[in-house]
Amino acid sequence: MTEPGWVEHVIWWQIYPLGFVGAYPADPAPTSGEHRIRRIVDWLDYALELGASGLALGPVFASRSHGYDTTDHYRIDPRLGDDADFDHLVSQAHSRGLRILLDGVFNHVGTDFPRYRDAVGGGDTSWFPVRDGNFATFEGHDGLIALDHGHTEVIDYTVDVMCHWLGRGADGWRLDAAYAVPNAFWAQVLPRVRAVFPDAWFVGEVIHGDYDAHVRGAGFDSVTQYELWKAIWSSLNDANFHELDWTLTRHNEFLETFVPMTFIGNHDVTRIASMLVNPDHVEHALVILLTTGGTPSIYAGDESAYRGVKEERFGGDDAVRPEFSAPHEGVGEHGHQVFRAHQHLIGLRRRHPWLHTARTEALHVTNHGYVYAARNGDDVLVVALNVDSEPMELSLPEFGFAAAEMVAGSGAPPPEVVADVIVPAHGWLVLAPR
């Protein structure tokens, strides 16, 4: 593993800045003089209250629309503000002990990218591959122009951009659409960046495929664990914990090579509170996230049970990328309950940092019930999940534990140390064996 030591303790709170501050979609678009990125500073104490230790930012660089059509990697998007505003945000975050993760789009650029405008005008086209007589695009999106990742200047440019912002205070990079970029490109870029910033962390966005091969071939510290994300909500909705168990078996294998970035929500998917049929199961999803190996990320709003459905249409992401007003504003009782659950479980995670690389071992698996041990050496927690309408009775000696202390759970807590427990209907427990 190549990840720096600080990553063991980080829990990201992810923000999509353009939406968060109401800069996109917006008509008219705000100007740099509005300094909107500074609004995020007003939320940093909230992030601490939640228990986060890092701020994962979506695109902040100049672009034409949603941020993933970059026009200038060296310039803060004027709809967000300017360099001084970014420096202020980084300074305020670091003063609170919050790490900063930036979102780097190096697979493609927007149509206003100067080198592309020059190429279209008859200039040098070498940065952009041509297919069937046209400049190649990312997955057919006309506004996203693919870069030639075999070009030496594109490699040098990417290295320089990444080092520039790490030098300005960023702690790492999320590499957008990394799955669409040849591993050989990253293998040339990342060692050069690490040589200057050895404490930086690099996570590639990989949706499907061979995660291990991407990590080994590209040299990422981590990749996004979409397999686990899907298994969590799918198992809870279908009452099929066998799917989750199978996925956690693969997850254990990944942990032999790298620590995945884990999540139950992000800016590209339907919010977990909308994805799950039963709102009581939002906490189950969170329990899995925070008691299994990985580097967890909480998407802003999910901690208060925000709802939003992603749709495959123009503007289909807007519902999951809303503007935020003030902390806790408009959050109902269920939202407050989910926030408290986040605080409690994030606190549990931070008190047990060994969970970062913990493997899971299935102790009991049925369609409606799942009990697993999260282990790392001599450290162990037992997690029990129940999505049945009836309580689930468990005898800990059957799993090799004489007794256990309940450290978290839904419903009324059982006695402090018990040998037998009852997991409430649609409930969950986390126990520390004694």
mmCIF file with all atom_site columns, C-alpha atoms in Angstrom, residues 226-424:
data_model
loop_
_atom_site.group_PDB
_atom_site.id
_atom_site.type_symbol
_atom_site.label_atom_id
_atom_site.label_alt_id
_atom_site.label_comp_id
_atom_site.label_asym_id
_atom_site.label_entity_id
_atom_site.label_seq_id
_atom_site.pdbx_PDB_ins_code
_atom_site.Cartn_x
_atom_site.Cartn_y
_atom_site.Cartn_z
_atom_site.occupancy
_atom_site.B_iso_or_equiv
_atom_site.pdbx_formal_charge
_atom_site.auth_seq_id
_atom_site.auth_comp_id
_atom_site.auth_asym_id
_atom_site.auth_atom_id
_atom_site.pdbx_PDB_model_num
ATOM 1   C CA . TYR A 1 226 ? -18.952 1.167   -6.309  1.00 0.00 ? 226 TYR A CA 1
ATOM 2   C CA . GLU A 1 227 ? -19.418 -2.578  -5.888  1.00 0.00 ? 227 GLU A CA 1
ATOM 3   C CA . LEU A 1 228 ? -19.952 -2.184  -2.155  1.00 0.00 ? 228 LEU A CA 1
ATOM 4   C CA . TRP A 1 229 ? -22.198 0.871   -2.629  1.00 0.00 ? 229 TRP A CA 1
ATOM 5   C CA . LYS A 1 230 ? -24.486 -1.137  -4.895  1.00 0.00 ? 230 LYS A CA 1
ATOM 6   C CA . ALA A 1 231 ? -24.516 -4.209  -2.655  1.00 0.00 ? 231 ALA A CA 1
ATOM 7   C CA . ILE A 1 232 ? -25.454 -2.144  0.411   1.00 0.00 ? 232 ILE A CA 1
ATOM 8   C CA . TRP A 1 233 ? -28.631 -0.556  -0.945  1.00 0.00 ? 233 TRP A CA 1
ATOM 9   C CA . SER A 1 234 ? -29.560 -3.545  -3.077  1.00 0.00 ? 234 SER A CA 1
ATOM 10  C CA . SER A 1 235 ? -29.259 -6.032  -0.208  1.00 0.00 ? 235 SER A CA 1
ATOM 11  C CA . LEU A 1 236 ? -31.338 -3.819  2.069   1.00 0.00 ? 236 LEU A CA 1
ATOM 12  C CA . ASN A 1 237 ? -34.047 -3.237  -0.536  1.00 0.00 ? 237 ASN A CA 1
ATOM 13  C CA . ASP A 1 238 ? -34.250 -6.856  -1.667  1.00 0.00 ? 238 ASP A CA 1
ATOM 14  C CA . ALA A 1 239 ? -33.779 -8.397  1.790   1.00 0.00 ? 239 ALA A CA 1
ATOM 15  C CA . ASN A 1 240 ? -30.902 -10.375 0.328   1.00 0.00 ? 240 ASN A CA 1
ATOM 16  C CA . PHE A 1 241 ? -27.877 -10.212 2.606   1.00 0.00 ? 241 PHE A CA 1
ATOM 17  C CA . HIS A 1 242 ? -26.224 -12.959 0.590   1.00 0.00 ? 242 HIS A CA 1
ATOM 18  C CA . GLU A 1 243 ? -25.336 -10.305 -2.006  1.00 0.00 ? 243 GLU A CA 1
ATOM 19  C CA . LEU A 1 244 ? -23.704 -8.117  0.631   1.00 0.00 ? 244 LEU A CA 1
ATOM 20  C CA . ASP A 1 245 ? -21.829 -11.086 2.068   1.00 0.00 ? 245 ASP A CA 1
ATOM 21  C CA . TRP A 1 246 ? -20.438 -12.001 -1.360  1.00 0.00 ? 246 TRP A CA 1
ATOM 22  C CA . THR A 1 247 ? -19.386 -8.397  -1.992  1.00 0.00 ? 247 THR A CA 1
ATOM 23  C CA . LEU A 1 248 ? -17.667 -8.118  1.392   1.00 0.00 ? 248 LEU A CA 1
ATOM 24  C CA . THR A 1 249 ? -15.705 -11.258 0.527   1.00 0.00 ? 249 THR A CA 1
ATOM 25  C CA . ARG A 1 250 ? -14.367 -9.430  -2.540  1.00 0.00 ? 250 ARG A CA 1
ATOM 26  C CA . HIS A 1 251 ? -13.870 -6.324  -0.427  1.00 0.00 ? 251 HIS A CA 1
ATOM 27  C CA . ASN A 1 252 ? -11.594 -8.322  1.878   1.00 0.00 ? 252 ASN A CA 1
ATOM 28  C CA . GLU A 1 253 ? -9.515  -9.274  -1.150  1.00 0.00 ? 253 GLU A CA 1
ATOM 29  C CA . PHE A 1 254 ? -9.164  -5.631  -2.208  1.00 0.00 ? 254 PHE A CA 1
ATOM 30  C CA . LEU A 1 255 ? -7.890  -4.767  1.268   1.00 0.00 ? 255 LEU A CA 1
ATOM 31  C CA . GLU A 1 256 ? -4.908  -7.032  0.665   1.00 0.00 ? 256 GLU A CA 1
ATOM 32  C CA . THR A 1 257 ? -3.737  -4.548  -1.971  1.00 0.00 ? 257 THR A CA 1
ATOM 33  C CA . PHE A 1 258 ? -5.303  -1.178  -1.146  1.00 0.00 ? 258 PHE A CA 1
ATOM 34  C CA . VAL A 1 259 ? -7.928  0.521   1.017   1.00 0.00 ? 259 VAL A CA 1
ATOM 35  C CA . PRO A 1 260 ? -10.959 1.476   -1.118  1.00 0.00 ? 260 PRO A CA 1
ATOM 36  C CA . MET A 1 261 ? -12.808 4.763   -0.804  1.00 0.00 ? 261 MET A CA 1
ATOM 37  C CA . THR A 1 262 ? -16.196 3.699   0.529   1.00 0.00 ? 262 THR A CA 1
ATOM 38  C CA . PHE A 1 263 ? -19.482 5.574   0.418   1.00 0.00 ? 263 PHE A CA 1
ATOM 39  C CA . ILE A 1 264 ? -23.265 5.221   0.422   1.00 0.00 ? 264 ILE A CA 1
ATOM 40  C CA . GLY A 1 265 ? -23.803 8.429   -1.531  1.00 0.00 ? 265 GLY A CA 1
ATOM 41  C CA . ASN A 1 266 ? -22.022 10.901  -3.767  1.00 0.00 ? 266 ASN A CA 1
ATOM 42  C CA . HIS A 1 267 ? -22.776 13.628  -6.323  1.00 0.00 ? 267 HIS A CA 1
ATOM 43  C CA . ASP A 1 268 ? -23.347 11.114  -9.132  1.00 0.00 ? 268 ASP A CA 1
ATOM 44  C CA . VAL A 1 269 ? -25.978 8.803   -7.602  1.00 0.00 ? 269 VAL A CA 1
ATOM 45  C CA . THR A 1 270 ? -29.474 8.916   -6.122  1.00 0.00 ? 270 THR A CA 1
ATOM 46  C CA . ARG A 1 271 ? -29.321 9.813   -2.440  1.00 0.00 ? 271 ARG A CA 1
ATOM 47  C CA . ILE A 1 272 ? -29.398 6.868   -0.064  1.00 0.00 ? 272 ILE A CA 1
ATOM 48  C CA . ALA A 1 273 ? -32.583 8.124   1.652   1.00 0.00 ? 273 ALA A CA 1
ATOM 49  C CA . SER A 1 274 ? -34.325 8.058   -1.730  1.00 0.00 ? 274 SER A CA 1
ATOM 50  C CA . MET A 1 275 ? -32.675 4.846   -2.883  1.00 0.00 ? 275 MET A CA 1
ATOM 51  C CA . LEU A 1 276 ? -33.883 2.782   0.080   1.00 0.00 ? 276 LEU A CA 1
ATOM 52  C CA . VAL A 1 277 ? -37.496 1.615   0.139   1.00 0.00 ? 277 VAL A CA 1
ATOM 53  C CA . ASN A 1 278 ? -37.625 1.632   3.946   1.00 0.00 ? 278 ASN A CA 1
ATOM 54  C CA . PRO A 1 279 ? -36.291 4.859   5.526   1.00 0.00 ? 279 PRO A CA 1
ATOM 55  C CA . ASP A 1 280 ? -35.443 2.912   8.704   1.00 0.00 ? 280 ASP A CA 1
ATOM 56  C CA . HIS A 1 281 ? -32.693 1.191   6.738   1.00 0.00 ? 281 HIS A CA 1
ATOM 57  C CA . VAL A 1 282 ? -30.666 4.365   6.162   1.00 0.00 ? 282 VAL A CA 1
ATOM 58  C CA . GLU A 1 283 ? -28.950 3.651   9.462   1.00 0.00 ? 283 GLU A CA 1
ATOM 59  C CA . HIS A 1 284 ? -28.220 0.062   8.385   1.00 0.00 ? 284 HIS A CA 1
ATOM 60  C CA . ALA A 1 285 ? -26.407 1.385   5.321   1.00 0.00 ? 285 ALA A CA 1
ATOM 61  C CA . LEU A 1 286 ? -24.413 3.773   7.508   1.00 0.00 ? 286 LEU A CA 1
ATOM 62  C CA . VAL A 1 287 ? -23.514 1.005   9.956   1.00 0.00 ? 287 VAL A CA 1
ATOM 63  C CA . ILE A 1 288 ? -22.058 -1.077  7.129   1.00 0.00 ? 288 ILE A CA 1
ATOM 64  C CA . LEU A 1 289 ? -20.100 1.901   5.792   1.00 0.00 ? 289 LEU A CA 1
ATOM 65  C CA . LEU A 1 290 ? -18.542 2.744   9.140   1.00 0.00 ? 290 LEU A CA 1
ATOM 66  C CA . THR A 1 291 ? -17.791 -0.781  10.423  1.00 0.00 ? 291 THR A CA 1
ATOM 67  C CA . THR A 1 292 ? -16.040 -2.176  7.349   1.00 0.00 ? 292 THR A CA 1
ATOM 68  C CA . GLY A 1 293 ? -12.577 -1.535  5.968   1.00 0.00 ? 293 GLY A CA 1
ATOM 69  C CA . GLY A 1 294 ? -12.187 1.526   3.790   1.00 0.00 ? 294 GLY A CA 1
ATOM 70  C CA . THR A 1 295 ? -11.759 5.281   3.721   1.00 0.00 ? 295 THR A CA 1
ATOM 71  C CA . PRO A 1 296 ? -15.335 6.501   4.285   1.00 0.00 ? 296 PRO A CA 1
ATOM 72  C CA . SER A 1 297 ? -16.921 9.474   2.562   1.00 0.00 ? 297 SER A CA 1
ATOM 73  C CA . ILE A 1 298 ? -20.227 11.089  3.581   1.00 0.00 ? 298 ILE A CA 1
ATOM 74  C CA . TYR A 1 299 ? -21.984 13.079  0.862   1.00 0.00 ? 299 TYR A CA 1
ATOM 75  C CA . ALA A 1 300 ? -23.195 16.419  2.195   1.00 0.00 ? 300 ALA A CA 1
ATOM 76  C CA . GLY A 1 301 ? -26.879 16.191  3.082   1.00 0.00 ? 301 GLY A CA 1
ATOM 77  C CA . ASP A 1 302 ? -26.959 12.411  3.459   1.00 0.00 ? 302 ASP A CA 1
ATOM 78  C CA . GLU A 1 303 ? -26.137 12.884  7.139   1.00 0.00 ? 303 GLU A CA 1
ATOM 79  C CA . SER A 1 304 ? -29.542 14.573  7.509   1.00 0.00 ? 304 SER A CA 1
ATOM 80  C CA . ALA A 1 305 ? -31.468 12.173  5.236   1.00 0.00 ? 305 ALA A CA 1
ATOM 81  C CA . TYR A 1 306 ? -31.695 14.595  2.322   1.00 0.00 ? 306 TYR A CA 1
ATOM 82  C CA . ARG A 1 307 ? -33.616 13.131  -0.580  1.00 0.00 ? 307 ARG A CA 1
ATOM 83  C CA . GLY A 1 308 ? -32.899 13.412  -4.307  1.00 0.00 ? 308 GLY A CA 1
ATOM 84  C CA . VAL A 1 309 ? -33.189 11.190  -7.352  1.00 0.00 ? 309 VAL A CA 1
ATOM 85  C CA . LYS A 1 310 ? -30.659 11.171  -10.179 1.00 0.00 ? 310 LYS A CA 1
ATOM 86  C CA . GLU A 1 311 ? -32.258 11.023  -13.621 1.00 0.00 ? 311 GLU A CA 1
ATOM 87  C CA . GLU A 1 312 ? -30.700 10.240  -16.992 1.00 0.00 ? 312 GLU A CA 1
ATOM 88  C CA . ARG A 1 313 ? -31.571 13.520  -18.700 1.00 0.00 ? 313 ARG A CA 1
ATOM 89  C CA . PHE A 1 314 ? -30.206 17.039  -19.080 1.00 0.00 ? 314 PHE A CA 1
ATOM 90  C CA . GLY A 1 315 ? -30.200 18.518  -15.583 1.00 0.00 ? 315 GLY A CA 1
ATOM 91  C CA . GLY A 1 316 ? -30.759 15.055  -14.125 1.00 0.00 ? 316 GLY A CA 1
ATOM 92  C CA . ASP A 1 317 ? -28.059 15.591  -11.488 1.00 0.00 ? 317 ASP A CA 1
ATOM 93  C CA . ASP A 1 318 ? -29.541 18.806  -10.112 1.00 0.00 ? 318 ASP A CA 1
ATOM 94  C CA . ALA A 1 319 ? -31.749 17.085  -7.525  1.00 0.00 ? 319 ALA A CA 1
ATOM 95  C CA . VAL A 1 320 ? -28.752 15.452  -5.847  1.00 0.00 ? 320 VAL A CA 1
ATOM 96  C CA . ARG A 1 321 ? -26.619 18.612  -6.056  1.00 0.00 ? 321 ARG A CA 1
ATOM 97  C CA . PRO A 1 322 ? -28.799 21.259  -4.363  1.00 0.00 ? 322 PRO A CA 1
ATOM 98  C CA . GLU A 1 323 ? -27.930 24.598  -2.849  1.00 0.00 ? 323 GLU A CA 1
ATOM 99  C CA . PHE A 1 324 ? -27.429 24.525  0.932   1.00 0.00 ? 324 PHE A CA 1
ATOM 100 C CA . SER A 1 325 ? -28.773 27.308  3.124   1.00 0.00 ? 325 SER A CA 1
ATOM 101 C CA . ALA A 1 326 ? -27.753 26.936  6.785   1.00 0.00 ? 326 ALA A CA 1
ATOM 102 C CA . PRO A 1 327 ? -26.775 23.962  8.968   1.00 0.00 ? 327 PRO A CA 1
ATOM 103 C CA . HIS A 1 328 ? -29.781 21.913  10.146  1.00 0.00 ? 328 HIS A CA 1
ATOM 104 C CA . GLU A 1 329 ? -32.235 24.287  8.450   1.00 0.00 ? 329 GLU A CA 1
ATOM 105 C CA . GLY A 1 330 ? -35.372 22.531  7.248   1.00 0.00 ? 330 GLY A CA 1
ATOM 106 C CA . VAL A 1 331 ? -34.289 19.152  8.589   1.00 0.00 ? 331 VAL A CA 1
ATOM 107 C CA . GLY A 1 332 ? -37.185 17.164  10.055  1.00 0.00 ? 332 GLY A CA 1
ATOM 108 C CA . GLU A 1 333 ? -37.130 14.769  12.983  1.00 0.00 ? 333 GLU A CA 1
ATOM 109 C CA . HIS A 1 334 ? -35.980 11.855  10.847  1.00 0.00 ? 334 HIS A CA 1
ATOM 110 C CA . GLY A 1 335 ? -33.148 14.028  9.524   1.00 0.00 ? 335 GLY A CA 1
ATOM 111 C CA . HIS A 1 336 ? -32.080 14.920  13.055  1.00 0.00 ? 336 HIS A CA 1
ATOM 112 C CA . GLN A 1 337 ? -32.203 11.254  14.021  1.00 0.00 ? 337 GLN A CA 1
ATOM 113 C CA . VAL A 1 338 ? -30.022 10.277  11.071  1.00 0.00 ? 338 VAL A CA 1
ATOM 114 C CA . PHE A 1 339 ? -27.584 13.090  11.920  1.00 0.00 ? 339 PHE A CA 1
ATOM 115 C CA . ARG A 1 340 ? -27.266 11.800  15.481  1.00 0.00 ? 340 ARG A CA 1
ATOM 116 C CA . ALA A 1 341 ? -26.674 8.287   14.134  1.00 0.00 ? 341 ALA A CA 1
ATOM 117 C CA . HIS A 1 342 ? -23.897 9.663   11.938  1.00 0.00 ? 342 HIS A CA 1
ATOM 118 C CA . GLN A 1 343 ? -22.297 11.415  14.881  1.00 0.00 ? 343 GLN A CA 1
ATOM 119 C CA . HIS A 1 344 ? -22.433 8.283   17.015  1.00 0.00 ? 344 HIS A CA 1
ATOM 120 C CA . LEU A 1 345 ? -21.128 5.914   14.368  1.00 0.00 ? 345 LEU A CA 1
ATOM 121 C CA . ILE A 1 346 ? -18.433 8.293   13.127  1.00 0.00 ? 346 ILE A CA 1
ATOM 122 C CA . GLY A 1 347 ? -17.345 8.625   16.750  1.00 0.00 ? 347 GLY A CA 1
ATOM 123 C CA . LEU A 1 348 ? -17.231 4.837   16.992  1.00 0.00 ? 348 LEU A CA 1
ATOM 124 C CA . ARG A 1 349 ? -15.121 4.705   13.840  1.00 0.00 ? 349 ARG A CA 1
ATOM 125 C CA . ARG A 1 350 ? -12.678 7.297   15.103  1.00 0.00 ? 350 ARG A CA 1
ATOM 126 C CA . ARG A 1 351 ? -12.296 5.498   18.427  1.00 0.00 ? 351 ARG A CA 1
ATOM 127 C CA . HIS A 1 352 ? -11.460 2.323   16.500  1.00 0.00 ? 352 HIS A CA 1
ATOM 128 C CA . PRO A 1 353 ? -9.107  3.495   13.712  1.00 0.00 ? 353 PRO A CA 1
ATOM 129 C CA . TRP A 1 354 ? -8.108  -0.136  13.115  1.00 0.00 ? 354 TRP A CA 1
ATOM 130 C CA . LEU A 1 355 ? -11.402 -0.476  11.226  1.00 0.00 ? 355 LEU A CA 1
ATOM 131 C CA . HIS A 1 356 ? -9.659  1.280   8.322   1.00 0.00 ? 356 HIS A CA 1
ATOM 132 C CA . THR A 1 357 ? -8.144  -2.042  7.236   1.00 0.00 ? 357 THR A CA 1
ATOM 133 C CA . ALA A 1 358 ? -10.487 -4.437  9.051   1.00 0.00 ? 358 ALA A CA 1
ATOM 134 C CA . ARG A 1 359 ? -11.663 -7.604  7.304   1.00 0.00 ? 359 ARG A CA 1
ATOM 135 C CA . THR A 1 360 ? -15.186 -8.909  7.771   1.00 0.00 ? 360 THR A CA 1
ATOM 136 C CA . GLU A 1 361 ? -16.112 -12.473 8.668   1.00 0.00 ? 361 GLU A CA 1
ATOM 137 C CA . ALA A 1 362 ? -19.701 -13.672 8.236   1.00 0.00 ? 362 ALA A CA 1
ATOM 138 C CA . LEU A 1 363 ? -21.099 -15.252 11.402  1.00 0.00 ? 363 LEU A CA 1
ATOM 139 C CA . HIS A 1 364 ? -24.750 -15.601 10.373  1.00 0.00 ? 364 HIS A CA 1
ATOM 140 C CA . VAL A 1 365 ? -26.358 -14.968 6.985   1.00 0.00 ? 365 VAL A CA 1
ATOM 141 C CA . THR A 1 366 ? -30.003 -15.182 5.956   1.00 0.00 ? 366 THR A CA 1
ATOM 142 C CA . ASN A 1 367 ? -32.039 -13.111 3.541   1.00 0.00 ? 367 ASN A CA 1
ATOM 143 C CA . HIS A 1 368 ? -33.255 -10.834 6.338   1.00 0.00 ? 368 HIS A CA 1
ATOM 144 C CA . GLY A 1 369 ? -30.448 -11.054 8.869   1.00 0.00 ? 369 GLY A CA 1
ATOM 145 C CA . TYR A 1 370 ? -26.699 -10.598 8.732   1.00 0.00 ? 370 TYR A CA 1
ATOM 146 C CA . VAL A 1 371 ? -24.136 -10.850 11.522  1.00 0.00 ? 371 VAL A CA 1
ATOM 147 C CA . TYR A 1 372 ? -20.453 -10.251 10.836  1.00 0.00 ? 372 TYR A CA 1
ATOM 148 C CA . ALA A 1 373 ? -17.270 -9.713  12.773  1.00 0.00 ? 373 ALA A CA 1
ATOM 149 C CA . ALA A 1 374 ? -15.012 -6.831  11.753  1.00 0.00 ? 374 ALA A CA 1
ATOM 150 C CA . ARG A 1 375 ? -11.469 -7.892  12.699  1.00 0.00 ? 375 ARG A CA 1
ATOM 151 C CA . ASN A 1 376 ? -7.989  -6.467  12.634  1.00 0.00 ? 376 ASN A CA 1
ATOM 152 C CA . GLY A 1 377 ? -5.532  -8.567  14.614  1.00 0.00 ? 377 GLY A CA 1
ATOM 153 C CA . ASP A 1 378 ? -6.874  -8.917  18.142  1.00 0.00 ? 378 ASP A CA 1
ATOM 154 C CA . ASP A 1 379 ? -9.394  -6.118  17.678  1.00 0.00 ? 379 ASP A CA 1
ATOM 155 C CA . VAL A 1 380 ? -12.957 -7.117  16.839  1.00 0.00 ? 380 VAL A CA 1
ATOM 156 C CA . LEU A 1 381 ? -16.488 -5.735  16.702  1.00 0.00 ? 381 LEU A CA 1
ATOM 157 C CA . VAL A 1 382 ? -19.614 -7.753  15.970  1.00 0.00 ? 382 VAL A CA 1
ATOM 158 C CA . VAL A 1 383 ? -22.279 -6.151  13.792  1.00 0.00 ? 383 VAL A CA 1
ATOM 159 C CA . ALA A 1 384 ? -25.853 -7.462  13.596  1.00 0.00 ? 384 ALA A CA 1
ATOM 160 C CA . LEU A 1 385 ? -28.328 -6.226  10.979  1.00 0.00 ? 385 LEU A CA 1
ATOM 161 C CA . ASN A 1 386 ? -32.007 -7.136  10.831  1.00 0.00 ? 386 ASN A CA 1
ATOM 162 C CA . VAL A 1 387 ? -34.377 -6.078  8.031   1.00 0.00 ? 387 VAL A CA 1
ATOM 163 C CA . ASP A 1 388 ? -37.176 -8.442  9.069   1.00 0.00 ? 388 ASP A CA 1
ATOM 164 C CA . SER A 1 389 ? -40.450 -7.328  10.637  1.00 0.00 ? 389 SER A CA 1
ATOM 165 C CA . GLU A 1 390 ? -39.694 -9.722  13.510  1.00 0.00 ? 390 GLU A CA 1
ATOM 166 C CA . PRO A 1 391 ? -36.895 -9.444  16.108  1.00 0.00 ? 391 PRO A CA 1
ATOM 167 C CA . MET A 1 392 ? -33.738 -11.513 15.561  1.00 0.00 ? 392 MET A CA 1
ATOM 168 C CA . GLU A 1 393 ? -32.387 -13.501 18.515  1.00 0.00 ? 393 GLU A CA 1
ATOM 169 C CA . LEU A 1 394 ? -28.656 -14.139 18.749  1.00 0.00 ? 394 LEU A CA 1
ATOM 170 C CA . SER A 1 395 ? -26.571 -16.268 21.099  1.00 0.00 ? 395 SER A CA 1
ATOM 171 C CA . LEU A 1 396 ? -23.037 -14.944 21.143  1.00 0.00 ? 396 LEU A CA 1
ATOM 172 C CA . PRO A 1 397 ? -21.470 -18.202 22.421  1.00 0.00 ? 397 PRO A CA 1
ATOM 173 C CA . GLU A 1 398 ? -22.604 -19.803 19.165  1.00 0.00 ? 398 GLU A CA 1
ATOM 174 C CA . PHE A 1 399 ? -20.227 -17.422 17.408  1.00 0.00 ? 399 PHE A CA 1
ATOM 175 C CA . GLY A 1 400 ? -17.350 -18.100 19.789  1.00 0.00 ? 400 GLY A CA 1
ATOM 176 C CA . PHE A 1 401 ? -17.853 -15.124 22.099  1.00 0.00 ? 401 PHE A CA 1
ATOM 177 C CA . ALA A 1 402 ? -18.769 -15.642 25.755  1.00 0.00 ? 402 ALA A CA 1
ATOM 178 C CA . ALA A 1 403 ? -20.390 -12.205 25.989  1.00 0.00 ? 403 ALA A CA 1
ATOM 179 C CA . ALA A 1 404 ? -20.272 -8.733  24.520  1.00 0.00 ? 404 ALA A CA 1
ATOM 180 C CA . GLU A 1 405 ? -20.933 -5.110  25.393  1.00 0.00 ? 405 GLU A CA 1
ATOM 181 C CA . MET A 1 406 ? -23.397 -3.225  23.226  1.00 0.00 ? 406 MET A CA 1
ATOM 182 C CA . VAL A 1 407 ? -21.641 -0.103  21.969  1.00 0.00 ? 407 VAL A CA 1
ATOM 183 C CA . ALA A 1 408 ? -24.236 1.112   19.449  1.00 0.00 ? 408 ALA A CA 1
ATOM 184 C CA . GLY A 1 409 ? -27.664 0.109   18.281  1.00 0.00 ? 409 GLY A CA 1
ATOM 185 C CA . SER A 1 410 ? -31.248 0.953   17.469  1.00 0.00 ? 410 SER A CA 1
ATOM 186 C CA . GLY A 1 411 ? -34.069 0.706   19.983  1.00 0.00 ? 411 GLY A CA 1
ATOM 187 C CA . ALA A 1 412 ? -33.633 0.378   23.723  1.00 0.00 ? 412 ALA A CA 1
ATOM 188 C CA . PRO A 1 413 ? -30.078 -0.755  24.634  1.00 0.00 ? 413 PRO A CA 1
ATOM 189 C CA . PRO A 1 414 ? -29.712 -4.217  26.178  1.00 0.00 ? 414 PRO A CA 1
ATOM 190 C CA . PRO A 1 415 ? -27.852 -4.797  29.453  1.00 0.00 ? 415 PRO A CA 1
ATOM 191 C CA . GLU A 1 416 ? -24.248 -3.592  29.450  1.00 0.00 ? 416 GLU A CA 1
ATOM 192 C CA . VAL A 1 417 ? -22.654 -7.017  28.932  1.00 0.00 ? 417 VAL A CA 1
ATOM 193 C CA . VAL A 1 418 ? -24.740 -9.867  27.532  1.00 0.00 ? 418 VAL A CA 1
ATOM 194 C CA . ALA A 1 419 ? -24.373 -13.371 26.155  1.00 0.00 ? 419 ALA A CA 1
ATOM 195 C CA . ASP A 1 420 ? -27.668 -13.298 24.270  1.00 0.00 ? 420 ASP A CA 1
ATOM 196 C CA . VAL A 1 421 ? -29.116 -10.350 22.405  1.00 0.00 ? 421 VAL A CA 1
ATOM 197 C CA . ILE A 1 422 ? -32.251 -9.460  20.509  1.00 0.00 ? 422 ILE A CA 1
ATOM 198 C CA . VAL A 1 423 ? -31.915 -7.271  17.447  1.00 0.00 ? 423 VAL A CA 1
ATOM 199 C CA . PRO A 1 424 ? -35.173 -5.316  17.052  1.00 0.00 ? 424 PRO A CA 1
#
